[in-house]
PDB file of C-alpha atoms and ligand atoms in Angstrom:
ATOM      1  CA  UNK A   1      97.003  94.427  85.924  1.00 51.00           C
ATOM      2  CA  UNK A   2      99.533  93.041  88.346  1.00 54.00           C
ATOM      3  CA  UNK A   3      98.615  95.151  91.307  1.00 57.00           C
ATOM      4  CA  UNK A   4      99.702  93.648  94.543  1.00 69.00           C
ATOM      5  CA  UNK A   5      98.585  95.599  97.578  1.00 81.00           C
ATOM      6  CA  UNK A   6     100.990  98.457  97.851  1.00 91.00           C
ATOM      7  CA  UNK A   7     101.872 100.023 101.158  1.00 95.00           C
ATOM      8  CA  UNK A   8     103.126 103.435 100.080  1.00 97.00           C
ATOM      9  CA  UNK A   9     103.493 104.786 103.619  1.00 98.00           C
ATOM     10  CA  UNK A  10     105.578 101.796 104.595  1.00 98.00           C
ATOM     11  CA  UNK A  11     107.769 102.305 101.537  1.00 98.00           C
ATOM     12  CA  UNK A  12     108.159 105.996 102.312  1.00 98.00           C
ATOM     13  CA  UNK A  13     109.096 105.200 105.921  1.00 98.00           C
ATOM     14  CA  UNK A  14     111.675 102.650 104.775  1.00 98.00           C
ATOM     15  CA  UNK A  15     113.193 104.956 102.185  1.00 98.00           C
ATOM     16  CA  UNK A  16     113.577 107.753 104.712  1.00 98.00           C
ATOM     17  CA  UNK A  17     114.983 105.624 107.470  1.00 96.00           C
ATOM     18  CA  UNK A  18     117.624 104.503 104.954  1.00 95.00           C
ATOM     19  CA  UNK A  19     118.274 108.088 103.958  1.00 96.00           C
ATOM     20  CA  UNK A  20     118.485 109.195 107.595  1.00 95.00           C
ATOM     21  CA  UNK A  21     121.129 106.497 108.187  1.00 93.00           C
ATOM     22  CA  UNK A  22     122.997 107.799 105.168  1.00 91.00           C
ATOM     23  CA  UNK A  23     122.877 111.304 106.645  1.00 93.00           C
ATOM     24  CA  UNK A  24     124.207 110.115 109.994  1.00 86.00           C
ATOM     25  CA  UNK A  25     127.092 108.228 108.424  1.00 77.00           C
ATOM     26  CA  UNK A  26     127.749 110.882 105.800  1.00 65.00           C
ATOM     27  CA  UNK A  27     130.663 113.205 106.232  1.00 60.00           C
ATOM     28  CA  UNK A  28     130.481 116.841 105.212  1.00 57.00           C
ATOM     29  CA  UNK A  29     128.931 116.334 101.807  1.00 54.00           C
ATOM     30  CA  UNK A  30     128.573 112.597 101.822  1.00 77.00           C
ATOM     31  CA  UNK A  31     124.895 112.014 101.076  1.00 91.00           C
ATOM     32  CA  UNK A  32     124.506 110.696  97.583  1.00 91.00           C
ATOM     33  CA  UNK A  33     122.151 112.375  95.196  1.00 96.00           C
ATOM     34  CA  UNK A  34     120.521 109.125  94.048  1.00 96.00           C
ATOM     35  CA  UNK A  35     119.556 107.961  97.554  1.00 95.00           C
ATOM     36  CA  UNK A  36     118.173 111.398  98.330  1.00 97.00           C
ATOM     37  CA  UNK A  37     116.263 111.763  95.053  1.00 98.00           C
ATOM     38  CA  UNK A  38     114.811 108.246  95.165  1.00 97.00           C
ATOM     39  CA  UNK A  39     113.496 108.796  98.678  1.00 98.00           C
ATOM     40  CA  UNK A  40     111.974 112.128  97.611  1.00 98.00           C
ATOM     41  CA  UNK A  41     110.456 110.422  94.584  1.00 98.00           C
ATOM     42  CA  UNK A  42     108.511 108.091  96.897  1.00 97.00           C
ATOM     43  CA  UNK A  43     106.640 111.069  98.342  1.00 97.00           C
ATOM     44  CA  UNK A  44     105.051 111.775  94.946  1.00 96.00           C
ATOM     45  CA  UNK A  45     102.490 109.027  95.457  1.00 95.00           C
ATOM     46  CA  UNK A  46     100.850 111.085  98.213  1.00 96.00           C
ATOM     47  CA  UNK A  47      99.604 113.544  95.610  1.00 94.00           C
ATOM     48  CA  UNK A  48      97.450 110.942  93.887  1.00 91.00           C
ATOM     49  CA  UNK A  49      95.669 110.369  97.199  1.00 92.00           C
ATOM     50  CA  UNK A  50      94.904 114.061  97.546  1.00 89.00           C
ATOM     51  CA  UNK A  51      92.664 114.265  94.523  1.00 82.00           C
ATOM     52  CA  UNK A  52      92.917 116.707  91.645  1.00 83.00           C
ATOM     53  CA  UNK A  53      93.297 119.889  93.684  1.00 84.00           C
ATOM     54  CA  UNK A  54      97.049 119.674  93.937  1.00 90.00           C
ATOM     55  CA  UNK A  55      97.887 118.619  90.387  1.00 91.00           C
ATOM     56  CA  UNK A  56      99.855 121.829  89.900  1.00 91.00           C
ATOM     57  CA  UNK A  57     101.925 121.165  93.001  1.00 95.00           C
ATOM     58  CA  UNK A  58     102.481 117.588  91.923  1.00 96.00           C
ATOM     59  CA  UNK A  59     103.781 118.605  88.501  1.00 96.00           C
ATOM     60  CA  UNK A  60     106.162 121.097  90.027  1.00 97.00           C
ATOM     61  CA  UNK A  61     107.446 118.694  92.670  1.00 98.00           C
ATOM     62  CA  UNK A  62     107.769 115.701  90.329  1.00 98.00           C
ATOM     63  CA  UNK A  63     109.717 117.684  87.726  1.00 98.00           C
ATOM     64  CA  UNK A  64     112.146 118.940  90.347  1.00 98.00           C
ATOM     65  CA  UNK A  65     112.713 115.470  91.767  1.00 98.00           C
ATOM     66  CA  UNK A  66     113.243 114.213  88.216  1.00 98.00           C
ATOM     67  CA  UNK A  67     115.928 116.857  87.747  1.00 98.00           C
ATOM     68  CA  UNK A  68     117.693 115.584  90.880  1.00 98.00           C
ATOM     69  CA  UNK A  69     117.366 111.976  89.708  1.00 98.00           C
ATOM     70  CA  UNK A  70     119.004 112.973  86.422  1.00 98.00           C
ATOM     71  CA  UNK A  71     121.693 114.914  88.280  1.00 98.00           C
ATOM     72  CA  UNK A  72     122.512 111.812  90.326  1.00 97.00           C
ATOM     73  CA  UNK A  73     124.193 110.375  87.229  1.00 97.00           C
ATOM     74  CA  UNK A  74     126.551 113.326  87.172  1.00 97.00           C
ATOM     75  CA  UNK A  75     127.184 114.140  90.828  1.00 96.00           C
ATOM     76  CA  UNK A  76     128.170 111.760  93.526  1.00 90.00           C
ATOM     77  CA  UNK A  77     126.847 113.680  96.468  1.00 94.00           C
ATOM     78  CA  UNK A  78     124.705 116.686  97.318  1.00 96.00           C
ATOM     79  CA  UNK A  79     127.738 118.778  98.200  1.00 95.00           C
ATOM     80  CA  UNK A  80     129.275 118.236  94.758  1.00 95.00           C
ATOM     81  CA  UNK A  81     125.980 119.093  93.079  1.00 97.00           C
ATOM     82  CA  UNK A  82     125.815 122.402  94.932  1.00 97.00           C
ATOM     83  CA  UNK A  83     129.496 123.161  94.329  1.00 97.00           C
ATOM     84  CA  UNK A  84     128.999 122.812  90.610  1.00 98.00           C
ATOM     85  CA  UNK A  85     126.265 125.483  90.661  1.00 98.00           C
ATOM     86  CA  UNK A  86     128.429 127.716  92.842  1.00 98.00           C
ATOM     87  CA  UNK A  87     131.239 127.411  90.335  1.00 98.00           C
ATOM     88  CA  UNK A  88     128.959 128.169  87.396  1.00 98.00           C
ATOM     89  CA  UNK A  89     127.221 130.956  89.326  1.00 98.00           C
ATOM     90  CA  UNK A  90     123.845 129.286  88.767  1.00 98.00           C
ATOM     91  CA  UNK A  91     122.791 128.600  92.368  1.00 98.00           C
ATOM     92  CA  UNK A  92     119.624 130.706  92.223  1.00 98.00           C
ATOM     93  CA  UNK A  93     119.012 130.367  88.510  1.00 98.00           C
ATOM     94  CA  UNK A  94     115.561 129.016  87.587  1.00 98.00           C
ATOM     95  CA  UNK A  95     115.748 125.263  87.127  1.00 98.00           C
ATOM     96  CA  UNK A  96     119.224 124.849  88.627  1.00 98.00           C
ATOM     97  CA  UNK A  97     119.864 121.644  90.548  1.00 98.00           C
ATOM     98  CA  UNK A  98     120.615 123.601  93.708  1.00 98.00           C
ATOM     99  CA  UNK A  99     117.432 125.631  93.426  1.00 98.00           C
ATOM    100  CA  UNK A 100     115.421 122.477  92.807  1.00 98.00           C
ATOM    101  CA  UNK A 101     117.082 120.843  95.801  1.00 98.00           C
ATOM    102  CA  UNK A 102     115.955 123.706  98.027  1.00 98.00           C
ATOM    103  CA  UNK A 103     112.362 123.391  96.738  1.00 98.00           C
ATOM    104  CA  UNK A 104     112.311 119.609  97.116  1.00 98.00           C
ATOM    105  CA  UNK A 105     113.724 119.916 100.627  1.00 98.00           C
ATOM    106  CA  UNK A 106     110.781 122.205 101.434  1.00 98.00           C
ATOM    107  CA  UNK A 107     108.437 119.534 100.056  1.00 98.00           C
ATOM    108  CA  UNK A 108     109.940 117.035 102.510  1.00 98.00           C
ATOM    109  CA  UNK A 109     109.628 119.499 105.321  1.00 98.00           C
ATOM    110  CA  UNK A 110     106.014 120.176 104.378  1.00 98.00           C
ATOM    111  CA  UNK A 111     105.182 116.468 104.566  1.00 98.00           C
ATOM    112  CA  UNK A 112     107.129 116.213 107.831  1.00 98.00           C
ATOM    113  CA  UNK A 113     105.094 118.984 109.460  1.00 98.00           C
ATOM    114  CA  UNK A 114     101.889 117.671 107.907  1.00 98.00           C
ATOM    115  CA  UNK A 115     102.467 114.197 109.343  1.00 98.00           C
ATOM    116  CA  UNK A 116     103.518 115.622 112.681  1.00 98.00           C
ATOM    117  CA  UNK A 117     100.270 117.603 112.796  1.00 98.00           C
ATOM    118  CA  UNK A 118      98.254 114.577 111.749  1.00 97.00           C
ATOM    119  CA  UNK A 119      99.633 112.706 114.741  1.00 97.00           C
ATOM    120  CA  UNK A 120      98.682 115.400 117.237  1.00 97.00           C
ATOM    121  CA  UNK A 121      95.397 116.655 115.740  1.00 96.00           C
ATOM    122  CA  UNK A 122      92.293 114.795 116.825  1.00 95.00           C
ATOM    123  CA  UNK A 123      89.458 114.228 114.398  1.00 96.00           C
ATOM    124  CA  UNK A 124      89.241 113.194 110.791  1.00 97.00           C
ATOM    125  CA  UNK A 125      90.220 116.405 109.020  1.00 96.00           C
ATOM    126  CA  UNK A 126      93.405 116.822 107.031  1.00 97.00           C
ATOM    127  CA  UNK A 127      92.684 120.448 106.302  1.00 97.00           C
ATOM    128  CA  UNK A 128      94.026 121.964 109.518  1.00 97.00           C
ATOM    129  CA  UNK A 129      97.224 119.858 109.546  1.00 97.00           C
ATOM    130  CA  UNK A 130      97.804 120.701 105.871  1.00 97.00           C
ATOM    131  CA  UNK A 131      97.151 124.405 106.406  1.00 97.00           C
ATOM    132  CA  UNK A 132      99.592 124.506 109.308  1.00 98.00           C
ATOM    133  CA  UNK A 133     102.273 122.730 107.318  1.00 98.00           C
ATOM    134  CA  UNK A 134     101.787 124.978 104.305  1.00 97.00           C
ATOM    135  CA  UNK A 135     101.821 128.148 106.433  1.00 98.00           C
ATOM    136  CA  UNK A 136     104.987 127.090 108.151  1.00 98.00           C
ATOM    137  CA  UNK A 137     106.975 125.792 105.199  1.00 98.00           C
ATOM    138  CA  UNK A 138     105.859 127.204 101.861  1.00 98.00           C
ATOM    139  CA  UNK A 139     103.652 130.235 102.409  1.00 98.00           C
ATOM    140  CA  UNK A 140     106.580 132.568 103.240  1.00 98.00           C
ATOM    141  CA  UNK A 141     108.096 131.730  99.830  1.00 98.00           C
ATOM    142  CA  UNK A 142     104.993 131.843  97.638  1.00 97.00           C
ATOM    143  CA  UNK A 143     103.291 134.807  96.043  1.00 98.00           C
ATOM    144  CA  UNK A 144      99.675 135.749  96.696  1.00 98.00           C
ATOM    145  CA  UNK A 145      98.302 133.897  93.687  1.00 96.00           C
ATOM    146  CA  UNK A 146      99.814 130.554  94.633  1.00 95.00           C
ATOM    147  CA  UNK A 147      98.863 131.016  98.288  1.00 97.00           C
ATOM    148  CA  UNK A 148      95.255 131.630  97.263  1.00 96.00           C
ATOM    149  CA  UNK A 149      95.224 128.575  95.020  1.00 95.00           C
ATOM    150  CA  UNK A 150      96.580 126.415  97.818  1.00 95.00           C
ATOM    151  CA  UNK A 151      94.036 127.755 100.315  1.00 95.00           C
ATOM    152  CA  UNK A 152      91.266 127.000  97.802  1.00 95.00           C
ATOM    153  CA  UNK A 153      92.698 123.526  97.269  1.00 95.00           C
ATOM    154  CA  UNK A 154      92.645 122.850 100.996  1.00 95.00           C
ATOM    155  CA  UNK A 155      88.842 122.868 100.893  1.00 94.00           C
ATOM    156  CA  UNK A 156      88.931 119.985  98.459  1.00 94.00           C
ATOM    157  CA  UNK A 157      91.285 117.590 100.166  1.00 95.00           C
ATOM    158  CA  UNK A 158      89.875 114.323 101.432  1.00 96.00           C
ATOM    159  CA  UNK A 159      89.390 113.363 105.052  1.00 97.00           C
ATOM    160  CA  UNK A 160      92.213 111.728 106.936  1.00 97.00           C
ATOM    161  CA  UNK A 161      90.583 108.307 106.755  1.00 97.00           C
ATOM    162  CA  UNK A 162      89.832 108.598 103.010  1.00 97.00           C
ATOM    163  CA  UNK A 163      93.410 109.724 102.374  1.00 97.00           C
ATOM    164  CA  UNK A 164      94.796 106.782 104.350  1.00 97.00           C
ATOM    165  CA  UNK A 165      92.401 104.347 102.672  1.00 97.00           C
ATOM    166  CA  UNK A 166      93.775 105.371  99.274  1.00 96.00           C
ATOM    167  CA  UNK A 167      97.195 104.510 100.642  1.00 97.00           C
ATOM    168  CA  UNK A 168      95.911 101.113 101.801  1.00 96.00           C
ATOM    169  CA  UNK A 169      96.237 102.080 105.430  1.00 97.00           C
ATOM    170  CA  UNK A 170      94.106 103.042 108.395  1.00 96.00           C
ATOM    171  CA  UNK A 171      94.912 105.415 111.222  1.00 94.00           C
ATOM    172  CA  UNK A 172      96.160 102.581 113.413  1.00 95.00           C
ATOM    173  CA  UNK A 173      98.203 100.778 110.745  1.00 96.00           C
ATOM    174  CA  UNK A 174      99.671 104.040 109.429  1.00 97.00           C
ATOM    175  CA  UNK A 175     100.787 105.511 112.722  1.00 97.00           C
ATOM    176  CA  UNK A 176     104.109 103.702 112.903  1.00 98.00           C
ATOM    177  CA  UNK A 177     105.093 104.763 109.376  1.00 98.00           C
ATOM    178  CA  UNK A 178     103.924 108.315 109.796  1.00 98.00           C
ATOM    179  CA  UNK A 179     105.973 108.574 112.990  1.00 98.00           C
ATOM    180  CA  UNK A 180     109.021 107.030 111.314  1.00 98.00           C
ATOM    181  CA  UNK A 181     108.825 109.564 108.515  1.00 98.00           C
ATOM    182  CA  UNK A 182     108.549 112.466 110.965  1.00 98.00           C
ATOM    183  CA  UNK A 183     111.582 111.208 112.893  1.00 98.00           C
ATOM    184  CA  UNK A 184     113.727 110.432 109.847  1.00 98.00           C
ATOM    185  CA  UNK A 185     112.891 113.452 107.693  1.00 98.00           C
ATOM    186  CA  UNK A 186     114.072 115.813 110.412  1.00 97.00           C
ATOM    187  CA  UNK A 187     117.823 115.095 110.176  1.00 96.00           C
ATOM    188  CA  UNK A 188     117.550 114.980 106.373  1.00 97.00           C
ATOM    189  CA  UNK A 189     116.034 118.453 106.188  1.00 97.00           C
ATOM    190  CA  UNK A 190     118.572 119.648 108.743  1.00 96.00           C
ATOM    191  CA  UNK A 191     121.397 118.202 106.692  1.00 96.00           C
ATOM    192  CA  UNK A 192     120.364 120.021 103.515  1.00 97.00           C
ATOM    193  CA  UNK A 193     119.861 123.242 105.487  1.00 97.00           C
ATOM    194  CA  UNK A 194     123.348 122.868 106.933  1.00 95.00           C
ATOM    195  CA  UNK A 195     124.861 122.382 103.487  1.00 95.00           C
ATOM    196  CA  UNK A 196     123.266 125.611 102.272  1.00 97.00           C
ATOM    197  CA  UNK A 197     124.296 127.471 105.401  1.00 97.00           C
ATOM    198  CA  UNK A 198     127.875 126.235 105.360  1.00 95.00           C
ATOM    199  CA  UNK A 199     128.235 127.240 101.759  1.00 97.00           C
ATOM    200  CA  UNK A 200     126.752 130.623 102.567  1.00 97.00           C
ATOM    201  CA  UNK A 201     123.893 130.305 100.119  1.00 98.00           C
ATOM    202  CA  UNK A 202     121.059 131.315 102.428  1.00 97.00           C
ATOM    203  CA  UNK A 203     117.789 129.429 102.724  1.00 98.00           C
ATOM    204  CA  UNK A 204     115.336 132.233 102.336  1.00 97.00           C
ATOM    205  CA  UNK A 205     114.903 132.476  98.582  1.00 98.00           C
TER     206      UNK A 205
HETATM  207  C1  LIG B 301      97.449 117.377 102.341  1.00 65.08           C
HETATM  208  C2  LIG B 301      98.339 118.441 102.037  1.00 65.08           C
HETATM  209  C3  LIG B 301      98.096 119.110 100.803  1.00 65.08           C
HETATM  210  C4  LIG B 301      98.883 120.305 100.679  1.00 65.08           C
HETATM  211  C5  LIG B 301      99.664 120.368  99.465  1.00 65.08           C
HETATM  212  C6  LIG B 301     100.344 121.667  99.423  1.00 65.08           C
HETATM  213  C7  LIG B 301     101.147 121.815  98.255  1.00 65.08           C
HETATM  214  C8  LIG B 301     101.944 123.049  98.212  1.00 65.08           C
HETATM  215  C9  LIG B 301     101.600 123.839  97.003  1.00 65.08           C
HETATM  216  C10 LIG B 301     102.711 124.221  96.199  1.00 65.08           C
HETATM  217  C11 LIG B 301     102.301 124.850  94.903  1.00 65.08           C
HETATM  218  C12 LIG B 301     103.429 124.816  93.953  1.00 65.08           C
HETATM  219  C13 LIG B 301     103.269 125.676  92.745  1.00 65.08           C
HETATM  220  C14 LIG B 301     104.584 126.049  92.150  1.00 65.08           C
HETATM  221  C15 LIG B 301     105.441 126.770  92.876  1.00 65.08           C
HETATM  222  C16 LIG B 301     106.751 127.215  92.318  1.00 65.08           C
HETATM  223  O1  LIG B 301     106.611 128.557  91.988  1.00 65.08           O
HETATM  224  C17 LIG B 301     107.814 127.064  93.375  1.00 65.08           C
HETATM  225  C18 LIG B 301     109.144 127.667  92.964  1.00 65.08           C
HETATM  226  O2  LIG B 301     109.678 126.964  91.927  1.00 65.08           O
HETATM  227  P1  LIG B 301     110.844 127.559  90.983  1.00 65.08           P
HETATM  228  O3  LIG B 301     110.594 129.003  90.742  1.00 65.08           O
HETATM  229  O4  LIG B 301     112.148 127.339  91.671  1.00 65.08           O
HETATM  230  O5  LIG B 301     110.740 126.718  89.714  1.00 65.08           O
HETATM  231  N1  LIG B 301     107.936 125.665  93.692  1.00 65.08           N
HETATM  232  C19 LIG B 301     107.882 125.227  94.946  1.00 65.08           C
HETATM  233  O6  LIG B 301     107.782 126.003  95.873  1.00 65.08           O
HETATM  234  C20 LIG B 301     107.943 123.740  95.198  1.00 65.08           C
HETATM  235  C21 LIG B 301     106.556 123.211  95.468  1.00 65.08           C
HETATM  236  C22 LIG B 301     106.596 121.745  95.780  1.00 65.08           C
HETATM  237  C23 LIG B 301     105.359 121.301  96.477  1.00 65.08           C
HETATM  238  C24 LIG B 301     105.599 120.010  97.176  1.00 65.08           C
HETATM  239  C25 LIG B 301     104.625 119.750  98.243  1.00 65.08           C
HETATM  240  C26 LIG B 301     104.783 118.414  98.841  1.00 65.08           C
HETATM  241  C27 LIG B 301     103.632 118.109  99.724  1.00 65.08           C
HETATM  242  C28 LIG B 301     103.031 116.830  99.452  1.00 65.08           C
HETATM  243  C29 LIG B 301     101.829 116.643 100.288  1.00 65.08           C
HETATM  244  C30 LIG B 301     101.156 115.391 100.010  1.00 65.08           C
END
């Protein structure tokens, strides 16, 4: 009913520039879980512009972000969230906050590479940018079945202009926001990677 014209890409860009500021100011483990999870939650809207092909990815991503949103009531910052799993020896356990954080971080990185590719790839196809991003970020961590499903799904994604139209943007109005996301997501991803590395948890699982 009350649908004002939403600008999802603008909202995503704003959320991530706020989060990137948080990362810059943050000390060792200073980024709060709520700010991180809310920014990641904003990404979810992109799935509805991709059509039905990535419903399975959407469900997985949304449930993991929800877990982090819930965890934000319990843990002040990302470092404390991870430390609690270290203490309980549940870092790699299915469904653990830390494991979900690693997956959600990959989701951010996937969108970062996707947007970066969109900016440098001429033409109206999203397929090549999406394939590149998936190959770089997720494919090394997914089994054959999921990889095949994603490759099949890539044939069904809309064109760049149709995707942007669903987000109430055009290539020229979106560019600024897409660029902002690419710039701001980078230190965020780096920050989470550093947390895992410093705590000796590895990133390759
Ligand atoms: C235009 C671009 C479209 C490309 C979209 C590509 C989506 C990637 C497909 C991911 C399929 C996910 C299926 C479930 C995978 C799970 O096995 C793993 C491990 O989870 P766990 O065992 O810890 O419970 N989950 C993941 O790897 C996280 C997947 C999140 C996907 C987020 C993608 C964000 C991209 C948005 C693009 C608009």
